[in-house]
PDB file of C-alpha atoms and ligand atoms in Angstrom:
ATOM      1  CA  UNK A1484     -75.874  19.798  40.692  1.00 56.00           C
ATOM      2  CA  UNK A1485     -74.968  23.254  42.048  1.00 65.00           C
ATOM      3  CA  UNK A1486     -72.736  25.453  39.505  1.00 80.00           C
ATOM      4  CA  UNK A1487     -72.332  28.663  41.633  1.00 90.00           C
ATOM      5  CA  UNK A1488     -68.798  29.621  42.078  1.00 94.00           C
ATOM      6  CA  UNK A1489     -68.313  32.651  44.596  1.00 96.00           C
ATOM      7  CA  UNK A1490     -64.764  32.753  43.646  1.00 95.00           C
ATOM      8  CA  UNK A1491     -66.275  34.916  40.131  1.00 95.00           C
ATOM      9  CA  UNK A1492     -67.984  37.446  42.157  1.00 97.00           C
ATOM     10  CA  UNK A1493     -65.447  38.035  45.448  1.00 98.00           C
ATOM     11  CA  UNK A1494     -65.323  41.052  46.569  1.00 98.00           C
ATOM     12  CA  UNK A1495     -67.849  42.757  44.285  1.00 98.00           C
ATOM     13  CA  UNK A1496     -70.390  45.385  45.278  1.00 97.00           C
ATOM     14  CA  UNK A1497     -72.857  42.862  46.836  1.00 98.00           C
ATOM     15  CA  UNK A1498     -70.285  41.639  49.028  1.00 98.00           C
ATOM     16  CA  UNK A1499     -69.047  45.020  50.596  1.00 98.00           C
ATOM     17  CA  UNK A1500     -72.503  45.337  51.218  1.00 98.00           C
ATOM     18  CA  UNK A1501     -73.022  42.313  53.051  1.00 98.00           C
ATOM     19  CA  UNK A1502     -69.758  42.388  54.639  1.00 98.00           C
ATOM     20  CA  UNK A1503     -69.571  45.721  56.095  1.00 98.00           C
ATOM     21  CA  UNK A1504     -73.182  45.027  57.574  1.00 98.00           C
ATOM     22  CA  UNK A1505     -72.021  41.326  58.847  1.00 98.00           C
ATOM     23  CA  UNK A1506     -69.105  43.398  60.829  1.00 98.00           C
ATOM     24  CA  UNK A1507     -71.184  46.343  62.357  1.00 98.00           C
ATOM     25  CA  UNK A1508     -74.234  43.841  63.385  1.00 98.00           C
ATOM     26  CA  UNK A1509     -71.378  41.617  64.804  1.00 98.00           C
ATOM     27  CA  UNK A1510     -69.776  44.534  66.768  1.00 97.00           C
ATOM     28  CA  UNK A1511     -73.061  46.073  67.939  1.00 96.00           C
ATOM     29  CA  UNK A1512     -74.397  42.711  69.707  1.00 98.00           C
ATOM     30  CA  UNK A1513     -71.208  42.403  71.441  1.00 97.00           C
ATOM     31  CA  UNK A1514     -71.554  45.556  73.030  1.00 96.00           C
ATOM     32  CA  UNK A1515     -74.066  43.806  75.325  1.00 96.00           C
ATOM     33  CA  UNK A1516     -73.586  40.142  74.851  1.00 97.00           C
ATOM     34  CA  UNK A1517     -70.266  38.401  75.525  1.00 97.00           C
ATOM     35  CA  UNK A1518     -70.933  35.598  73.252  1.00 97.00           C
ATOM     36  CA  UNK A1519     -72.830  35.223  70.285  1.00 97.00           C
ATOM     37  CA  UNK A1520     -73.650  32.236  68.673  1.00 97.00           C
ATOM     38  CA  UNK A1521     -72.773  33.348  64.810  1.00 98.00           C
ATOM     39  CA  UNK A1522     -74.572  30.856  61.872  1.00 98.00           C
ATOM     40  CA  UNK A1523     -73.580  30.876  58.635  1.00 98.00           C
ATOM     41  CA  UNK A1524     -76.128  29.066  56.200  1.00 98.00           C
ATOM     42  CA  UNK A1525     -74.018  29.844  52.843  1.00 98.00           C
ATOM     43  CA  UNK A1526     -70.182  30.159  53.570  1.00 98.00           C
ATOM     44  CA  UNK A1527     -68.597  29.584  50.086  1.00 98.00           C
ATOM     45  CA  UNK A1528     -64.935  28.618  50.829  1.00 98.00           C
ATOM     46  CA  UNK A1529     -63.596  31.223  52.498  1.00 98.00           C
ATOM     47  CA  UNK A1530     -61.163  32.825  51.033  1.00 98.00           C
ATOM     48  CA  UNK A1531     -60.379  34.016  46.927  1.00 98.00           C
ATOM     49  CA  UNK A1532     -56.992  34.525  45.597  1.00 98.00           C
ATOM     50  CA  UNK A1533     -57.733  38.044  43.146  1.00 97.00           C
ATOM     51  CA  UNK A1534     -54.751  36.351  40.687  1.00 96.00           C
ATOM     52  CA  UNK A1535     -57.273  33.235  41.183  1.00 96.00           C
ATOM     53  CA  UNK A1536     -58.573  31.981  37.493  1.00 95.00           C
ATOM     54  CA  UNK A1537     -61.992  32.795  39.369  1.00 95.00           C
ATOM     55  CA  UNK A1538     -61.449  36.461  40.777  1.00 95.00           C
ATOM     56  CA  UNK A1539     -59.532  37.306  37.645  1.00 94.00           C
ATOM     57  CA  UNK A1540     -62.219  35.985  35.097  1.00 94.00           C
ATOM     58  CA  UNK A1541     -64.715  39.189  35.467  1.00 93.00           C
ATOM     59  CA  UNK A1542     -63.306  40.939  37.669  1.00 96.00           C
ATOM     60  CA  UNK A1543     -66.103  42.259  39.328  1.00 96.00           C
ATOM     61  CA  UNK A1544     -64.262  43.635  42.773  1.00 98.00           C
ATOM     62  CA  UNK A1545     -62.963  46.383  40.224  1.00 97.00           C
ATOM     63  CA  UNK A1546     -66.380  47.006  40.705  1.00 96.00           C
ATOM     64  CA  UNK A1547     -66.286  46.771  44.562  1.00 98.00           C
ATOM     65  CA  UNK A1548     -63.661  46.615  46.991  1.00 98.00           C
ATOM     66  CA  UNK A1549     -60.831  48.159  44.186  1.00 98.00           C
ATOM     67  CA  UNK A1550     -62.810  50.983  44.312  1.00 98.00           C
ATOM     68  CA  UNK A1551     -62.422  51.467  47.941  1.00 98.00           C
ATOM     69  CA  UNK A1552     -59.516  49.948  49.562  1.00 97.00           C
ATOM     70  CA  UNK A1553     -57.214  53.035  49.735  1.00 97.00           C
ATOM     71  CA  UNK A1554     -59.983  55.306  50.310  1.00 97.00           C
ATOM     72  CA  UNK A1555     -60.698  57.253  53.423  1.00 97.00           C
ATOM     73  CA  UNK A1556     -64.538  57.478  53.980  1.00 98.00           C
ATOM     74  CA  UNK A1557     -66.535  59.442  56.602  1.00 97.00           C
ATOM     75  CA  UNK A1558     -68.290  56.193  57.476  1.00 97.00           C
ATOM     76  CA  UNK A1559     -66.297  54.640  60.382  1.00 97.00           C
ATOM     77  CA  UNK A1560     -67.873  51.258  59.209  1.00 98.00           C
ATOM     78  CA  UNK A1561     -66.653  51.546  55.554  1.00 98.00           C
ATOM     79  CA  UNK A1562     -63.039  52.445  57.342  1.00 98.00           C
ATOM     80  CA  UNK A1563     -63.226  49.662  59.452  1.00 98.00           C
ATOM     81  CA  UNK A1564     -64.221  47.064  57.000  1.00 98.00           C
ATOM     82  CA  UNK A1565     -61.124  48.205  55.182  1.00 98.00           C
ATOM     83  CA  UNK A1566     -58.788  48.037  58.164  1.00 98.00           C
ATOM     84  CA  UNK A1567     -60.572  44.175  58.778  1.00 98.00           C
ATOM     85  CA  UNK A1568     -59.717  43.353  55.615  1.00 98.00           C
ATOM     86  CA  UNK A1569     -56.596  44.492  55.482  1.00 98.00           C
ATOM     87  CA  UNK A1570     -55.736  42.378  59.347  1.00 98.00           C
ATOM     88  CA  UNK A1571     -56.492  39.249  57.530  1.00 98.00           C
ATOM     89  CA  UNK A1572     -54.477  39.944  54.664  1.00 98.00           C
ATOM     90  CA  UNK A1573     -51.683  41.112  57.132  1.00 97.00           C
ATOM     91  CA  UNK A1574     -50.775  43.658  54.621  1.00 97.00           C
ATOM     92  CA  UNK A1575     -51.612  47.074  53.174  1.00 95.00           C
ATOM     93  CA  UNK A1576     -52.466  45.609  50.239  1.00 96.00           C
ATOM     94  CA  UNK A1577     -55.366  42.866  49.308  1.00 98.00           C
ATOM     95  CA  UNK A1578     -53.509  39.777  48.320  1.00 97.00           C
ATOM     96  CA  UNK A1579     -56.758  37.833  48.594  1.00 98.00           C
ATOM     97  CA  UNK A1580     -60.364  38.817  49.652  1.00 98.00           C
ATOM     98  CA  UNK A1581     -61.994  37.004  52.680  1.00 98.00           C
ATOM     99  CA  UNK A1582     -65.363  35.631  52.205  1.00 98.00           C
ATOM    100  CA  UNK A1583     -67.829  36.032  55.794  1.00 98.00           C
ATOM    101  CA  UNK A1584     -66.081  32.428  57.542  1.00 98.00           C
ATOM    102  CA  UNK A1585     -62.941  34.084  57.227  1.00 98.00           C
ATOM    103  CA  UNK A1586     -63.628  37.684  58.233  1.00 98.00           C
ATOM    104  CA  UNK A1587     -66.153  36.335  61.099  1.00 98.00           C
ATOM    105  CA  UNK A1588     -63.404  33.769  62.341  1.00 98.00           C
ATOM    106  CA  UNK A1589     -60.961  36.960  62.634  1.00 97.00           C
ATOM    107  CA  UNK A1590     -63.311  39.066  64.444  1.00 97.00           C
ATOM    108  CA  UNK A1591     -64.799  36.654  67.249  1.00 97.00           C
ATOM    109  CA  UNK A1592     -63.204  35.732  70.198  1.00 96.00           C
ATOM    110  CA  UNK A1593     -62.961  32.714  72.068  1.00 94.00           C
ATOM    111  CA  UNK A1594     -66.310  33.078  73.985  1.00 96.00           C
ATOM    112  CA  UNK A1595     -68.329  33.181  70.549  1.00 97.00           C
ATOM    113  CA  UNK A1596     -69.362  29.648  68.650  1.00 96.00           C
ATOM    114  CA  UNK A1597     -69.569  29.930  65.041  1.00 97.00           C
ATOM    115  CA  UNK A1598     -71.117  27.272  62.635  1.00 97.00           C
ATOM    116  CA  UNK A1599     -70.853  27.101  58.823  1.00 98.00           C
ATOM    117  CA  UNK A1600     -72.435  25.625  56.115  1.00 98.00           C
ATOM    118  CA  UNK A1601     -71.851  24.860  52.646  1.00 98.00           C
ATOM    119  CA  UNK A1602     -73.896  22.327  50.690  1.00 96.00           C
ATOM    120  CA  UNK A1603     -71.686  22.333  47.673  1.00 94.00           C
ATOM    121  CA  UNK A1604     -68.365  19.293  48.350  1.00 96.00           C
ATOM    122  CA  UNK A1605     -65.701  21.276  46.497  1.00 96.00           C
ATOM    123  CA  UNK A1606     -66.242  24.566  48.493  1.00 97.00           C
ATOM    124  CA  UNK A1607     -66.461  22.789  51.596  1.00 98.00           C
ATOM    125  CA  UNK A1608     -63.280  21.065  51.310  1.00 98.00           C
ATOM    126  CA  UNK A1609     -61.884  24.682  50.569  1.00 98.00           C
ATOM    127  CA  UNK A1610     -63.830  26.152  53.520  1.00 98.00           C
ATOM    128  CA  UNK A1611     -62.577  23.355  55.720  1.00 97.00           C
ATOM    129  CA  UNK A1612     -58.470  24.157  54.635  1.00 97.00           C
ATOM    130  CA  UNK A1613     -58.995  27.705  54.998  1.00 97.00           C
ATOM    131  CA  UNK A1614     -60.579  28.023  58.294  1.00 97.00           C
ATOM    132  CA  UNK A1615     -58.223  24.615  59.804  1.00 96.00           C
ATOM    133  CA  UNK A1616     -56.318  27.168  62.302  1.00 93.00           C
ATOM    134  CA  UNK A1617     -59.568  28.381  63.574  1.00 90.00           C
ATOM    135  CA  UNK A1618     -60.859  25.693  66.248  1.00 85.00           C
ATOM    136  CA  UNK A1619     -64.115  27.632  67.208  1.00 82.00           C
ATOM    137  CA  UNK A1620     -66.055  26.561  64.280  1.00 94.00           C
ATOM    138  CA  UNK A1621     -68.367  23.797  63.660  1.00 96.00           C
ATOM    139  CA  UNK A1622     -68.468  22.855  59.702  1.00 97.00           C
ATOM    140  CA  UNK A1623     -71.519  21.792  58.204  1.00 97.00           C
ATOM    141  CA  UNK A1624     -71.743  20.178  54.654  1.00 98.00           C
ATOM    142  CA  UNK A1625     -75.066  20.705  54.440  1.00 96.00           C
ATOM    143  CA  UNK A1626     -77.932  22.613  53.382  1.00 97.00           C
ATOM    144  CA  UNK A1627     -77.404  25.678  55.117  1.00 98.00           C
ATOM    145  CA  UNK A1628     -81.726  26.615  55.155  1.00 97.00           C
ATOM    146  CA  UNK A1629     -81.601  23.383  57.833  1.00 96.00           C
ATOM    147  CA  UNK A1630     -80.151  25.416  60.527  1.00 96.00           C
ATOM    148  CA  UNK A1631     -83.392  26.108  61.927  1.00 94.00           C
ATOM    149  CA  UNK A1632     -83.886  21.760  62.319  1.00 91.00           C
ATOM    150  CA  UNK A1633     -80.496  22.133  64.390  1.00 88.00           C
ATOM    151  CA  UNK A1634     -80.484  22.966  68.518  1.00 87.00           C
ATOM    152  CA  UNK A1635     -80.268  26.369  68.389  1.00 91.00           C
ATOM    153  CA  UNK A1636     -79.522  27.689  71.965  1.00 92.00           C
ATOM    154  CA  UNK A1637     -82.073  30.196  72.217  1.00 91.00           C
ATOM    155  CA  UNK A1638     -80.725  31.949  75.906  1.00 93.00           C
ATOM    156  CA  UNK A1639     -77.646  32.956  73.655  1.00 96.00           C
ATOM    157  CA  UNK A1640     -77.723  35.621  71.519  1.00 98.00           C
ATOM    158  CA  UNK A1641     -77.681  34.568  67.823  1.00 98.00           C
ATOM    159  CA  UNK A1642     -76.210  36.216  64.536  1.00 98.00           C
ATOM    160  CA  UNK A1643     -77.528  34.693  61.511  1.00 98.00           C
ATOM    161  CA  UNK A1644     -76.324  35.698  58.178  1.00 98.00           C
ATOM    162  CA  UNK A1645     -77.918  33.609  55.225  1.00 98.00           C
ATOM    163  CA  UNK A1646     -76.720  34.405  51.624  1.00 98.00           C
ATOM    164  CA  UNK A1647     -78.111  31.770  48.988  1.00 98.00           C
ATOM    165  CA  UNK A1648     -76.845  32.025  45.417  1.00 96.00           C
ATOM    166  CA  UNK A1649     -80.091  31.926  44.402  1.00 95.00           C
ATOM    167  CA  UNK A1650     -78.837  29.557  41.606  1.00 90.00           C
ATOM    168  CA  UNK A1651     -82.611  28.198  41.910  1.00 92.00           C
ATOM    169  CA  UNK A1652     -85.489  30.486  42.142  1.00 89.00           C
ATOM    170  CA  UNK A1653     -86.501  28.100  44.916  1.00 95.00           C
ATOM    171  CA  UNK A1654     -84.349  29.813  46.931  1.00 97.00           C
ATOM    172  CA  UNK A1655     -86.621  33.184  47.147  1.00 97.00           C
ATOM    173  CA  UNK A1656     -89.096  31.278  48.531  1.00 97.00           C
ATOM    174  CA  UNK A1657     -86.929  29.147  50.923  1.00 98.00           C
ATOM    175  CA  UNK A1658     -85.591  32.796  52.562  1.00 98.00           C
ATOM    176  CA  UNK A1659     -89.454  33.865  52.961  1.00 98.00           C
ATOM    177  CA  UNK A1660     -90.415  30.723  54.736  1.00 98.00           C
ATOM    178  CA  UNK A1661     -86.905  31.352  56.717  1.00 98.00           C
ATOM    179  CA  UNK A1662     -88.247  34.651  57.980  1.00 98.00           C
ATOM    180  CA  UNK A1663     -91.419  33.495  58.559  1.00 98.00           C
ATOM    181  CA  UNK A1664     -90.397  30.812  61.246  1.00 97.00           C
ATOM    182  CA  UNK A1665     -87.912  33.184  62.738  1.00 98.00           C
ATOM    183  CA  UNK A1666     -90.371  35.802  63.401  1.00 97.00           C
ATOM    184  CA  UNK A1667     -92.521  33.247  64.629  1.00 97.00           C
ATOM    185  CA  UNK A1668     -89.834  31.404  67.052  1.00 96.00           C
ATOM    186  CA  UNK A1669     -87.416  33.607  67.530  1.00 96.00           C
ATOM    187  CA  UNK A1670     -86.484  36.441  69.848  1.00 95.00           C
ATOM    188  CA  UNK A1671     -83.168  36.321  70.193  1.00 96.00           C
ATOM    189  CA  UNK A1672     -81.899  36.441  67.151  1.00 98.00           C
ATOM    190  CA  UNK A1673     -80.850  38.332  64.611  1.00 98.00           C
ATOM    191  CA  UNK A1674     -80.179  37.940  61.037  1.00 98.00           C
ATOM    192  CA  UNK A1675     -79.189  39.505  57.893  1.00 98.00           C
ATOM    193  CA  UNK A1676     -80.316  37.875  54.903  1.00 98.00           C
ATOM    194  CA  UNK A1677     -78.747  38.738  51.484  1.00 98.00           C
ATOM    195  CA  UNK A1678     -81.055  38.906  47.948  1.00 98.00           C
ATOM    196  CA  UNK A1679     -79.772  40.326  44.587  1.00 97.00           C
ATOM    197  CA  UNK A1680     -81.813  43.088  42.409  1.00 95.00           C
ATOM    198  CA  UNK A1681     -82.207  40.951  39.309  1.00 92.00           C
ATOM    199  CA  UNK A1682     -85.363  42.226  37.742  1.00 89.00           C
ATOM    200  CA  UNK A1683     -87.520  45.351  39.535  1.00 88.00           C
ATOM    201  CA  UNK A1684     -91.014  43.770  38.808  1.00 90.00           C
ATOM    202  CA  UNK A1685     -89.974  40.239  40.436  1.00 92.00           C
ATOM    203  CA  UNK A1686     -87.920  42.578  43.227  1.00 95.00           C
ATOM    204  CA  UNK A1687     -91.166  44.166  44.417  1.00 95.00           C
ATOM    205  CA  UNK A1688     -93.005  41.265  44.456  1.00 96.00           C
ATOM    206  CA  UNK A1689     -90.211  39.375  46.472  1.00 97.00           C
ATOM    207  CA  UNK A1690     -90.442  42.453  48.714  1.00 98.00           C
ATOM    208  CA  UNK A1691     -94.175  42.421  48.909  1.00 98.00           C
ATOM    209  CA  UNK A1692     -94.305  38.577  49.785  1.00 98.00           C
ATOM    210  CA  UNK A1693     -91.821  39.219  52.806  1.00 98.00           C
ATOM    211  CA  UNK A1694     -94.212  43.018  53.774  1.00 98.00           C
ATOM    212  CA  UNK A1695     -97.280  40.264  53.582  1.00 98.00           C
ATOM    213  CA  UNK A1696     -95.981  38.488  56.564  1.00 97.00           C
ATOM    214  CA  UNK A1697     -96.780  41.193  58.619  1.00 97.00           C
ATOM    215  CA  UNK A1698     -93.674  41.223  60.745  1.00 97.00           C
ATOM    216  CA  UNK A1699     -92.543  44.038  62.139  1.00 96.00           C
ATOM    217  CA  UNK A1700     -88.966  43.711  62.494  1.00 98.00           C
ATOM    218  CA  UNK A1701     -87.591  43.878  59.089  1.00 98.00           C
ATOM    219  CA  UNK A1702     -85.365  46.980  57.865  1.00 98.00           C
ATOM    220  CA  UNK A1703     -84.996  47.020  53.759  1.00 98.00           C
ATOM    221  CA  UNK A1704     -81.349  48.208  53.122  1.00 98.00           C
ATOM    222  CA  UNK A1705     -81.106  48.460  49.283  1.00 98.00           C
ATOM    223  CA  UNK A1706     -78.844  49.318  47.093  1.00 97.00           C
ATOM    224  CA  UNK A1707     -78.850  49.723  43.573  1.00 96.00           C
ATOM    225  CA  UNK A1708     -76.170  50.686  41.622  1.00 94.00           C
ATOM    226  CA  UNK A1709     -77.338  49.997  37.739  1.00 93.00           C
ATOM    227  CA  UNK A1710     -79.510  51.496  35.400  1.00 89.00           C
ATOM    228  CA  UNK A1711     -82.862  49.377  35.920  1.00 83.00           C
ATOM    229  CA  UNK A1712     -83.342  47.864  32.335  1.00 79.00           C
ATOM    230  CA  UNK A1713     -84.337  44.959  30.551  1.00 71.00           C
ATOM    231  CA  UNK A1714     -80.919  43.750  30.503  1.00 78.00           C
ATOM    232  CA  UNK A1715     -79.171  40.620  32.614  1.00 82.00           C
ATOM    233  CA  UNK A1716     -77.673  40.840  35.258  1.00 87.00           C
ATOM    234  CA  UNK A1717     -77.390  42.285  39.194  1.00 92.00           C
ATOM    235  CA  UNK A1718     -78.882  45.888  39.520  1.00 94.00           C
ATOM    236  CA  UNK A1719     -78.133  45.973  42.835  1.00 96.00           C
ATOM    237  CA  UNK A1720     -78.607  44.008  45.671  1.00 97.00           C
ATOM    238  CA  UNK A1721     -79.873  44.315  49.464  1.00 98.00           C
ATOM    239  CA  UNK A1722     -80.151  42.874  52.698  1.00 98.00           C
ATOM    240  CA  UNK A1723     -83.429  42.197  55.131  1.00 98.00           C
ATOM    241  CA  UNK A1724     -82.237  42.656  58.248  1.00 98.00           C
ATOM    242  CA  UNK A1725     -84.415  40.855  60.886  1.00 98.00           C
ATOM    243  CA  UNK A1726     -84.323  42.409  64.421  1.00 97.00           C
ATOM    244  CA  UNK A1727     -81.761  44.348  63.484  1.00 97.00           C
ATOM    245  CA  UNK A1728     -81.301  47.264  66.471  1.00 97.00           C
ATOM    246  CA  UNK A1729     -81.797  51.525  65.807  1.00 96.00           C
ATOM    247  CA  UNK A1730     -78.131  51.577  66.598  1.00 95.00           C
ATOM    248  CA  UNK A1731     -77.105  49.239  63.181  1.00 97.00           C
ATOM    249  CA  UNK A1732     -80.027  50.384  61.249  1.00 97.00           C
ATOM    250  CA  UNK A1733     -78.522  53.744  61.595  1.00 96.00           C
ATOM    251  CA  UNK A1734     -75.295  53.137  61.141  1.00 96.00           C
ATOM    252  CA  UNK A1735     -75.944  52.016  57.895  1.00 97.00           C
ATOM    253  CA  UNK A1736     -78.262  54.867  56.736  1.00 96.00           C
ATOM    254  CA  UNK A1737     -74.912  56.803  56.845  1.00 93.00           C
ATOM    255  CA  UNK A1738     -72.735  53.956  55.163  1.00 96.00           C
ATOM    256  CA  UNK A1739     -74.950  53.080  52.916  1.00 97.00           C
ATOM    257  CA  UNK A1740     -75.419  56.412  51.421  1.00 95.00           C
ATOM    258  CA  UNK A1741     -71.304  56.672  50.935  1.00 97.00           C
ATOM    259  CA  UNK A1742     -70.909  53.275  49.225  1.00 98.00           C
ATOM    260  CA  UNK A1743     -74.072  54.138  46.630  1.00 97.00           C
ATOM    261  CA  UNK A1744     -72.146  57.798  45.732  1.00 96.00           C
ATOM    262  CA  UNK A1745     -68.542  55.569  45.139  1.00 97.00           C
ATOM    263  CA  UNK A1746     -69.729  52.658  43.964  1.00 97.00           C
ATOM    264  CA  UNK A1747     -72.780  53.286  41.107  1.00 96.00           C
ATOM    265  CA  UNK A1748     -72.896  53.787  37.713  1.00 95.00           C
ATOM    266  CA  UNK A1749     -73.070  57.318  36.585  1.00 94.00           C
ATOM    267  CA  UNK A1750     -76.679  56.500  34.826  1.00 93.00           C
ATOM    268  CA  UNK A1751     -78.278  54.832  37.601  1.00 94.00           C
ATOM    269  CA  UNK A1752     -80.869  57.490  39.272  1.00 92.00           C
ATOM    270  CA  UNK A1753     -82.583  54.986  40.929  1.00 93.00           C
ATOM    271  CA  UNK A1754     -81.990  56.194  44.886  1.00 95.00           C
ATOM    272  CA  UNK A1755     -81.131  53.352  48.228  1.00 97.00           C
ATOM    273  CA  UNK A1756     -83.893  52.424  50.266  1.00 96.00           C
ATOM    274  CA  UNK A1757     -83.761  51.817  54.112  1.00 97.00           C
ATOM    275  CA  UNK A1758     -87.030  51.005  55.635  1.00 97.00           C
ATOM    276  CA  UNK A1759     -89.168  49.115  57.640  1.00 96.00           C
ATOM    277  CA  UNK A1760     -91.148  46.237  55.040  1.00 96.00           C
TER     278      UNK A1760
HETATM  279  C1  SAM B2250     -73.101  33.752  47.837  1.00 86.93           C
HETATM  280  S1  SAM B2250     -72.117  32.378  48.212  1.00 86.93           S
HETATM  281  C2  SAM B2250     -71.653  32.606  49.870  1.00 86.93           C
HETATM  282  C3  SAM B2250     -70.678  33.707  50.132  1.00 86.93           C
HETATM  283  C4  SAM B2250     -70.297  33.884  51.566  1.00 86.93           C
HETATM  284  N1  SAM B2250     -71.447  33.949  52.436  1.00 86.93           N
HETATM  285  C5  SAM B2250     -69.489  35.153  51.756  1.00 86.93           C
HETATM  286  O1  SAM B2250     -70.072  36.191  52.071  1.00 86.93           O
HETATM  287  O2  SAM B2250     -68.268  35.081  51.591  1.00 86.93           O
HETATM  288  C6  SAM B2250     -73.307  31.108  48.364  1.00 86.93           C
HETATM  289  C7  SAM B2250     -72.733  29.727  48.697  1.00 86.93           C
HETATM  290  O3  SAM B2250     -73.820  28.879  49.064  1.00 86.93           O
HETATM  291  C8  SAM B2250     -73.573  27.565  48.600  1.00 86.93           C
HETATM  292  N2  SAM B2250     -74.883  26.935  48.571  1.00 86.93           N
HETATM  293  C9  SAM B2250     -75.827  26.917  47.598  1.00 86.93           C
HETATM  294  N3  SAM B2250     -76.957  26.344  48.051  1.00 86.93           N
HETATM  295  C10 SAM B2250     -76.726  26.005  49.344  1.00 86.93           C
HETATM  296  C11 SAM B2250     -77.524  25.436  50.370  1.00 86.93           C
HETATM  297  N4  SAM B2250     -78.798  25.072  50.160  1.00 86.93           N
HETATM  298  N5  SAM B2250     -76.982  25.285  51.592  1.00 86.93           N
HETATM  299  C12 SAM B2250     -75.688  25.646  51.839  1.00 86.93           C
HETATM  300  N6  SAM B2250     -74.877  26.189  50.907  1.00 86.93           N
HETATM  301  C13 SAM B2250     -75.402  26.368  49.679  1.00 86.93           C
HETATM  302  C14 SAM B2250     -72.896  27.778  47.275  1.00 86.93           C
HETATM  303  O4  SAM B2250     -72.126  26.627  46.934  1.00 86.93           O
HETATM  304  C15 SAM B2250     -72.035  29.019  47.560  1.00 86.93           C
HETATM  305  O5  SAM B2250     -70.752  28.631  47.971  1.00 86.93           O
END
C-alpha cells in the first residue's frame, strides 16, 4: 500500500527544481521538433490547493516557490517558470500550485501527445478531474517504470520525466535499470529523472551505480540546500538528465546557481554540482 502524498511537499524546493528543468527541456526540443511525445511515469494528481489540509500541514513551498514568486531573477528560466505558473493560476497570485500534468498540459500544443501515470487510485482519480478539459492526454493507472513495455514511437521525439517517491528503496534501483535500457534502446529520447539527497554516503553510491554504467549522456544537476548531517530528512535533491542537449545543460548552470543563493540554508556550504556522471 503506497502512503506518499505529494499534496505535503507541493511546491517545495525539489519541485522548482524539477519544474523549471521540465519547462526549459520542453521548450528547447520544440525548437526543432514540432511534436514531442511527453511521458510522465509519476504524475501525482495534478494540482494542490496551498489552503489544502496537505499543502498547509508543513508547509514546505515556504521553503520553495514562496520564496520566489514575486521575485525578479536574472535567470530567464526562473522568470518564466514564474510567469507559467502564474498562466495556470490565471492570477498574480498562486491560488494553487500545479504539479508537472498540469503545467505540461498548459504548455503543449495540439501537435504534442502526452501520457501520464499514477499507480496510486486516489491520485489518479484526482489527476483524471484535474486534467478532464485537457483531451491530449492518455491516463495511465499504472506503474509508471512500465512505460518502457508500452509502444513507444521511437521516429518522434520523446520527453520523459520520471519522479518516484522513492517511498521504497526499490525504487533507486528501478531508476538505474530505467537508464540502463534507455541508453541501451534509445536515441531519441530524452529524460529527466528526479532523486532526493537523503543521506551523502548512500547519495554517492546511488551516483556511482548510475557513473558504473558507463553511459555517456548523463549531466548531474544537484542541488543541495541543507547542512549535510546525520539528521532526517531531504538535503537536497537533483536530477539525471539523460541526453539532455549543451543548450539545457547550460541553461541550467546559470539557473541553478540563482535558485541555490535564494533558496539554501544559511549553514549549508556544501556547493551544486553539474556534470557529466
Ligand atoms: C513525487 S510524486 C509526483 C509529482 C509530479 N511528478 C509533479 O512533479 O507534480 C510521485 C507520485 O508517484 C506515485 N507513484 C508511486 N509509485 C508509483 C509507480 N510505481 N508508478 C506510478 N506512480 C507511482 C505516487 O502516488 C505519487 O503521486
Amino acid at each position: 500500500m503506497l502512503s506518499y502524498k505529494h499534496g505535503f511537499h507541493a511546491g517545495n524546493e525539489a519541485d522548482v527544481l524539477k519544474h523549471i528543468c521540465l519547462i526549459q527541456a520542453y521548450k528547447s526540443l520544440k525548437k526543432h521538433h514540432n511534436s514531442i511525445t511527453y511521458i510522465d511515469t509519476h504524475s501525482g494528481s495534478g494540482l494542490y490547493n496551498f489552503n489544502s489540509e496537505y499543502m498547509s500541514k508543513n508547509r514546505e513551498y515556504k521553503q520553495g516557490i514562496s520564496k520566489l514568486e514575486n521575485n525578479k531573477f536574472e535567470s530567464h528560466s526562473i522568470n518564466f517558470y514564474i510567469k507559467v505558473l502564474k498562466n495556470i493560476n490565471n492570477s498574480k497570485k498562486l491560488i494553487f500550485y500545479p504539479g508537472s500534468p498540469l503545467i505540461m498540459c498548459n504548455l503543449t500544443d495540439k501537435l504534442d501527445k502526452l501520457s501520464f501515470y499514477e499507480l496510486h487510485n486516489n491520485e489518479f482519480k484526482l489527476l483524471r478531474k484535474n486534467l478532464s478539459k485537457h483531451i491530449n492526454s492518455k491516463l495511465h493507472n499504472q506503474d509508471g517504470f512500465e512505460f518502457l513495455n508500452n509502444k513507444i514511437n521511437k521516429k518522434n521525439k520523446t520527453l520523459v520525466l520520471i519522479d518516484p517517491s522513492y517511498e521504497i528503496k526499490e525504487d533507486f534501483n528501478k531508476v538505474i535499470n530505467t537508464i540502463k535500457i534507455l541508453d541501451e534502446r534509445f536515441n531519441n529520447l530524452t529524460a529527466i529523472i528526479w532523486y532526493p539527497v537523503l543521506n551523502v554516503e548512500k547519495n554517492d553510491l546511488f551516483i556511482e551505480s548510475i557513473r558504473k554504467l558507463g553511459s555517456n549522456r548523463i549531466t548531474r544537476i544537484e542541488l543541495p540546500l541543507k547542512k549535510y548531517n546525520d539528521e532526517i530528512g531531504m538535503k537536497g535533491s537533483g536530477i539525471l538528465l539523460f541526453d539532455g542537449s549543451d543548450f539545457l545543460i547550460q541553461n541550467m548552470k546559470n539557473c541553478v546557481k540563482e535558485l541555490y543563493y535564494t533558496l539554501k540554508d544559511d549553514d549549508c556550504i556544501i556547493k551544486p554540482k553539474i556534470q557529466r556522471v
